[in-house]
Coordinates of C-alpha atoms and ligand atoms in Angstrom, one line a residue:
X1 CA -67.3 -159.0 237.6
X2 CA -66.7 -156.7 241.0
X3 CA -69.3 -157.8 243.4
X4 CA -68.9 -154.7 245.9
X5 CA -69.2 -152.2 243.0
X6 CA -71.5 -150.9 240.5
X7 CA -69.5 -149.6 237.3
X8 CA -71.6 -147.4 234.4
X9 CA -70.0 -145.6 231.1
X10 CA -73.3 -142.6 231.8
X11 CA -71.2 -140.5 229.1
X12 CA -68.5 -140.6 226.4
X13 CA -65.0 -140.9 228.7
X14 CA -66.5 -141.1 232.0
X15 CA -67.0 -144.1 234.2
X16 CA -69.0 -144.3 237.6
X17 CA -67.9 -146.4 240.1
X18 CA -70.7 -147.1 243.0
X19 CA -69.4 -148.6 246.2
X20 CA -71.9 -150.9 246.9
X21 CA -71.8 -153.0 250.5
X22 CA -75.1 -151.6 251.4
X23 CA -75.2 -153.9 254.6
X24 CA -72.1 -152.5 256.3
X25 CA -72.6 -148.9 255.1
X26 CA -69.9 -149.7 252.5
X27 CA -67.3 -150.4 255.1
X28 CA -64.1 -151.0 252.8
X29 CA -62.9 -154.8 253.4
X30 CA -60.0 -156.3 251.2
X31 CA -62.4 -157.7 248.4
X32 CA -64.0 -153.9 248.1
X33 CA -60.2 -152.5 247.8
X34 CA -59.0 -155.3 245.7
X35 CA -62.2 -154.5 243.4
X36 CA -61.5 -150.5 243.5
X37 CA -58.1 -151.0 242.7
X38 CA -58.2 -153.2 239.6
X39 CA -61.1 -150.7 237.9
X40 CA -59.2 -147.8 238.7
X41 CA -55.9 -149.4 237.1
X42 CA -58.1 -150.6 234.0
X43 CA -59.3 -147.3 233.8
X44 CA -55.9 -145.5 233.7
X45 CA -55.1 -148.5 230.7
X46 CA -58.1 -147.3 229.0
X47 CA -57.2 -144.4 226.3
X48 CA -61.2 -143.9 225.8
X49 CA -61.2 -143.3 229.7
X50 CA -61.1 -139.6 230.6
X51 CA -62.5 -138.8 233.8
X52 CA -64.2 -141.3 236.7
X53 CA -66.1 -140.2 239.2
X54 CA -66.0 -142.5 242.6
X55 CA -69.6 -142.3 245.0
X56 CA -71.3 -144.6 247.7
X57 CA -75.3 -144.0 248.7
X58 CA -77.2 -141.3 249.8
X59 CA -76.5 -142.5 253.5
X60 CA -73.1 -143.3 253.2
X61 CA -70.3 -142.8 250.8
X62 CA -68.2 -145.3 252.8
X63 CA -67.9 -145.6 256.9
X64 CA -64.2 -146.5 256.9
X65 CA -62.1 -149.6 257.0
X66 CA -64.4 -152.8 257.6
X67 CA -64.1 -153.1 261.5
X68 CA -64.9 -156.6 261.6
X69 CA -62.4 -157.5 259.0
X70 CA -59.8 -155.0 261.2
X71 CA -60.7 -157.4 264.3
X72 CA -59.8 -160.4 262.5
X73 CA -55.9 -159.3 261.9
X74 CA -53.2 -159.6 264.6
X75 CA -50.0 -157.3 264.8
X76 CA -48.3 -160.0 261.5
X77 CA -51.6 -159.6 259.5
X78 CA -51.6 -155.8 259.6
X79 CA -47.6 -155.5 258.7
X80 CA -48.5 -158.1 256.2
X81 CA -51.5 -156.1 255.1
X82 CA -52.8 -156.6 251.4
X83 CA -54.9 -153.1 251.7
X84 CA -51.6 -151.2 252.0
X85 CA -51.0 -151.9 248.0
X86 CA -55.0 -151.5 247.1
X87 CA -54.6 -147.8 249.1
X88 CA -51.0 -147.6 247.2
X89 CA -52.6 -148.0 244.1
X90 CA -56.2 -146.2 244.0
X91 CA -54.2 -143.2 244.9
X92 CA -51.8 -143.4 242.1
X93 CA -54.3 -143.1 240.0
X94 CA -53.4 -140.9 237.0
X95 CA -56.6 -139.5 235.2
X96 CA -59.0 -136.9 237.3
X97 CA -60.7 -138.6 240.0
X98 CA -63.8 -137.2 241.2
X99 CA -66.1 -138.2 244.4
X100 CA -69.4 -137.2 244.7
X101 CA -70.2 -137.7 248.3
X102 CA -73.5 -137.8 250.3
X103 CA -73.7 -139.3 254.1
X104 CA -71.2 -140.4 256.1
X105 CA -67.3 -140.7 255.1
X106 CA -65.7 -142.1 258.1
X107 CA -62.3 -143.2 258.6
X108 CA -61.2 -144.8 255.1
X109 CA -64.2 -143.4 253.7
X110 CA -63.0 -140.0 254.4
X111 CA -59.4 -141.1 253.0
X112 CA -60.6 -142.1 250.0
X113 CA -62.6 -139.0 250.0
X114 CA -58.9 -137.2 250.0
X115 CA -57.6 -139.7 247.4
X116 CA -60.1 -138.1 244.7
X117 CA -59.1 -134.8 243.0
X118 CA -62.0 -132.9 243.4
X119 CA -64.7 -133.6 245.7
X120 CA -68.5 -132.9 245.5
X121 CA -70.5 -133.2 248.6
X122 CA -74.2 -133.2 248.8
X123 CA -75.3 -131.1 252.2
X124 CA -75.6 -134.2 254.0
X125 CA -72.0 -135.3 254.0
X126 CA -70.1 -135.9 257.0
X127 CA -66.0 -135.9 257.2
X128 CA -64.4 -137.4 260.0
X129 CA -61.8 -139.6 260.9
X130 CA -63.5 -141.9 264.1
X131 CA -59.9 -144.1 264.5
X132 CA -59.1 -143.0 267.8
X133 CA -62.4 -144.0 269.5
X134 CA -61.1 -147.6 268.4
X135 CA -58.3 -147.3 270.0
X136 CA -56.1 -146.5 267.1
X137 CA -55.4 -143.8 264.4
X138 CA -55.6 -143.2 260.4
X139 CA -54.0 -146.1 258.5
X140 CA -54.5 -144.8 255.0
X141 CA -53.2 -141.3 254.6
X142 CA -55.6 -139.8 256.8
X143 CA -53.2 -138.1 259.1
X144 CA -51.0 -136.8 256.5
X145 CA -53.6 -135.8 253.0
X146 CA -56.2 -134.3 256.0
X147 CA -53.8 -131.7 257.7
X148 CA -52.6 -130.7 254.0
X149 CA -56.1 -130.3 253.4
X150 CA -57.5 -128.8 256.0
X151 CA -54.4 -127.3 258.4
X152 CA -53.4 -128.6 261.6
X153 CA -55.8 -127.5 263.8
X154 CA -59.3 -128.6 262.3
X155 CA -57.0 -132.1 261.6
X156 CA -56.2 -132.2 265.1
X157 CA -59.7 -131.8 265.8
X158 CA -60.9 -134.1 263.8
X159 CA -57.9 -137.1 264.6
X160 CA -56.9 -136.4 268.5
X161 CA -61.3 -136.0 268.8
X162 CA -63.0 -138.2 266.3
X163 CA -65.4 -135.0 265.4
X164 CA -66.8 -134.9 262.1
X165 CA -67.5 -132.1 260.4
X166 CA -70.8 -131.5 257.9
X167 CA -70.5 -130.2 254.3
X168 CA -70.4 -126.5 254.9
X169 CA -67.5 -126.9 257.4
X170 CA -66.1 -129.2 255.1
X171 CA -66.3 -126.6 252.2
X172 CA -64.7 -124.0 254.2
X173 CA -61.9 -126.1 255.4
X174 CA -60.9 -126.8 252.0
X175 CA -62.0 -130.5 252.4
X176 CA -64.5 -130.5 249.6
X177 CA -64.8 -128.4 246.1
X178 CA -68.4 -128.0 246.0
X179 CA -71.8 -128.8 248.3
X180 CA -75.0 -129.5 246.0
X181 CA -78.2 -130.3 247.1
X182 CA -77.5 -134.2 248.2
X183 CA -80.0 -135.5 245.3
X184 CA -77.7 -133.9 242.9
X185 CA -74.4 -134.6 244.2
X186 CA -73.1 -137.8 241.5
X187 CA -75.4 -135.0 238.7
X188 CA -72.9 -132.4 239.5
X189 CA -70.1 -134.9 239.4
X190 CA -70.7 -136.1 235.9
X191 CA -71.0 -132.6 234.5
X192 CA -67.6 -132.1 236.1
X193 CA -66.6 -135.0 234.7
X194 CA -67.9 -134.6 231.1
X195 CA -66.1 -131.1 230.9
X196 CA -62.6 -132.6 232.0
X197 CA -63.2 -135.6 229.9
X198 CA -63.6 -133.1 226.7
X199 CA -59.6 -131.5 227.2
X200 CA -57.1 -132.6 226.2
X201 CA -56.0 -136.0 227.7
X202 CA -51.9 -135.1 227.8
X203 CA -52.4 -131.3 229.1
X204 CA -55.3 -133.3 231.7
X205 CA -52.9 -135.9 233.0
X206 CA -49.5 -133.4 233.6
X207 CA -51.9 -130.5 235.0
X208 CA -53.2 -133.1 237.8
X209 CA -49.5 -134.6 238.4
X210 CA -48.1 -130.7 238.8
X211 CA -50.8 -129.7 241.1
X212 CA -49.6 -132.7 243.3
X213 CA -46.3 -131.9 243.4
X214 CA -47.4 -129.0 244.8
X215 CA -48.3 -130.8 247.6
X216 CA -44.8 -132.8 247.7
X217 CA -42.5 -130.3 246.4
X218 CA -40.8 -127.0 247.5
X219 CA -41.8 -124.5 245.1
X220 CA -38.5 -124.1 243.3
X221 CA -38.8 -128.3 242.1
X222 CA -42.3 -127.4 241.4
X223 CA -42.3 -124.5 239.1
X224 CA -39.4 -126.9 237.4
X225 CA -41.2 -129.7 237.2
X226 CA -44.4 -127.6 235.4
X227 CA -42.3 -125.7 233.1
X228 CA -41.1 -129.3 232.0
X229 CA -44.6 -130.0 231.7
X230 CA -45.7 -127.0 229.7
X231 CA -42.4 -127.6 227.3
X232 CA -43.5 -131.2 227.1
X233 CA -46.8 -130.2 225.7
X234 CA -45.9 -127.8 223.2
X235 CA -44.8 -131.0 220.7
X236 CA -48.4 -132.6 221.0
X237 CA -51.1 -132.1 217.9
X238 CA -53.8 -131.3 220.8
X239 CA -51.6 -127.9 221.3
X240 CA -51.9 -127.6 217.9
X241 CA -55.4 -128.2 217.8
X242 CA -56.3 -126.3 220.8
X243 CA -54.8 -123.1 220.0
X244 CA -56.3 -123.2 216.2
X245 CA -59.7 -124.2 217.1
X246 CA -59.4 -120.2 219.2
X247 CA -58.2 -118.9 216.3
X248 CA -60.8 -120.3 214.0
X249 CA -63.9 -119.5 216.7
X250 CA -65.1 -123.4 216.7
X251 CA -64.6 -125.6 219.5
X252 CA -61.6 -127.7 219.4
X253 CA -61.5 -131.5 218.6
X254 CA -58.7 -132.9 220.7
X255 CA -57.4 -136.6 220.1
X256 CA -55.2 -137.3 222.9
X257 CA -52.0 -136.7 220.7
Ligands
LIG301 N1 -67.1 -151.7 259.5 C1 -67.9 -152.7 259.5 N2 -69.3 -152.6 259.6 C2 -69.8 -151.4 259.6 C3 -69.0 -150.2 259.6 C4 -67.5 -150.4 259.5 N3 -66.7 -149.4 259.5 N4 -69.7 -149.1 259.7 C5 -71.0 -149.6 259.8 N5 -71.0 -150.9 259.7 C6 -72.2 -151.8 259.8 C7 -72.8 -151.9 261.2 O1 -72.1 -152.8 262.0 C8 -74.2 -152.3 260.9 O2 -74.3 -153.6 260.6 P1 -75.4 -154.6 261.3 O3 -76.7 -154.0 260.7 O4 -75.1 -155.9 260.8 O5 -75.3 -154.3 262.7 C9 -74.5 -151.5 259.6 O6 -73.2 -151.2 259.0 C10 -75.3 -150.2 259.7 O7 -74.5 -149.4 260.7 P2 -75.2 -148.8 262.0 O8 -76.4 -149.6 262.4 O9 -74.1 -148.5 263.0 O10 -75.8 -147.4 261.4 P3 -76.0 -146.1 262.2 O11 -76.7 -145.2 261.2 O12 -76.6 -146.3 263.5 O13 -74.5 -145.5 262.4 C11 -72.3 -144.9 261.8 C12 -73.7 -145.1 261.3 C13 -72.2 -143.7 262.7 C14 -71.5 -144.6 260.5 C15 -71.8 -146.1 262.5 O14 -72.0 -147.2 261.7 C16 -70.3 -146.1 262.8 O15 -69.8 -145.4 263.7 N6 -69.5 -146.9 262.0 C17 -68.1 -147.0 262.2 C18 -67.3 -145.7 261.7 C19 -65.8 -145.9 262.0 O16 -65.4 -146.0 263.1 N7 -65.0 -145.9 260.9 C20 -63.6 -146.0 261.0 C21 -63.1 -147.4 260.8 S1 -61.4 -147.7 261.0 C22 -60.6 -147.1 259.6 O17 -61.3 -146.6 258.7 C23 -59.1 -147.3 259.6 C24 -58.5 -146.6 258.4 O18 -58.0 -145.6 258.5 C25 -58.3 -147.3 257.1

């Protein structure tokens, strides 16, 4: 049983993960990583597993790497850091990951913020990575994921200043897919949730790994790499199904094959 997390099934195919180290404003220590990681990888095992959607509390979705933890480990403990694989792994995660985000995400909190694949923020959210005011700088993809996210100069902003930046700015920046009222931020991400968990689970899990690539490819190996995809897809029943079920006016019933 995870001790730092809250895990729900609130509809068919969905899970909700709740950080929840309410004393250090879910800081994210080892045991918290270990715990994210190994429900995230049973979730991805999980065929009845659609969709999860990943949220802290109202005041914080998570303040960044546990700083106390961090002041424990010498120059061998971080090269010989367990974390690295937790981060490795929560961000390989295949099926749609959303966060639904009220109060601060700082640091790693604002990293795992960019590991999700859509992001809803109540208006209360805060974005920022603090590093440098401790002397040191992003250590889990926060200088790389935020100035793909949000261009270089808000990232500079944000790394080289330790600003954070609220919901709205977040929204613009292209940080966040959504603000919501923050009462009905994790609402929001359920619906969200429920709609992707209804697809079809193939066509779900190829659309997020192209969009990715995008990210990682030049255009040329990612246009390839979707028209492999779309090909791929063509053989599966849920095509079938899909592409009937418009034909016939009903909804379709997609199985996952
Ligand atoms: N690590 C460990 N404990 C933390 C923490 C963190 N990142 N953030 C907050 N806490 C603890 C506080 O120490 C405090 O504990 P005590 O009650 O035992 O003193 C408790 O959570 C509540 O925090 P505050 O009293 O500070 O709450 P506040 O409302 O006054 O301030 C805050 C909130 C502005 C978020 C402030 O807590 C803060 O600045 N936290 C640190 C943010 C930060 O620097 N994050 C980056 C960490 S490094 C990192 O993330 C590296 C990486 O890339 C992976």
């Amino acid at each position: 049983m995870p001790s730092n997390l809250i895990v729900q099934a609130p509809a068919d195919g969905v899970r909700l993960i709740t950080l929840h180290r309410p004393q250090a404003l879910n800081a994210l220590n080892t045991a918290l990583l270990e715990e994210l990681a190994a429900e995230l990888h049973a979730a991805d095992q999980d065929p009845q597993i659609r969709a999860v959607v990943i949220t802290g509390s109202r005041k914080a979705f998570a303040a960044g790497a546990d700083i106390n933890e961090m002041a424990e480990r010498d120059l061998v403990g971080i090269l010989d850091d367990p974390r690295v694989a937790h981060w490795q792994s929560i961000a390989g995660f295949g099926k749609p990951l959303i966060a639904a985000v009220n109060g601060f995400a700082l640091g790693g909190g604002c990293e795992l913020v960019m590991c999700a694949d859509i992001v809803i923020a109540g208006s209360d959210a805060r974005f920022g990575q603090p590093e440098i005011n401790l002397g040191i700088l992003p250590g889990a993809g926060g200088t790389q994921r935020l100035l793909r996210a949000v261009g270089k100069p808000l990232a500079m902003q944000m790394v080289l200043g330790g600003e954070a930046i609220d919901a709205r700015h977040a929204l613009q920046a292209g940080l966040v897919s959504e603000v919501t009222e923050p009462e009905l931020t994790v609402e929001r991400a359920l619906q969200v949730a429920v709609a992707i968990a209804a697809k079809a689970p193939l066509a779900v899990r190829l659309a997020k790994e192209a969009l990715l690539k995008a990210q990682d490819m030049d255009l040329a190996s990612g246009l390839r790499f979707e028209r492999h995809a779309f090909t791929l897809l063509a053989g599966t029943a849920d095509r079938n199904e899909g592409i009937r079920a418009f034909q016939e006016k009903r909804p379709a019933r997609f199985q996952g094959l």
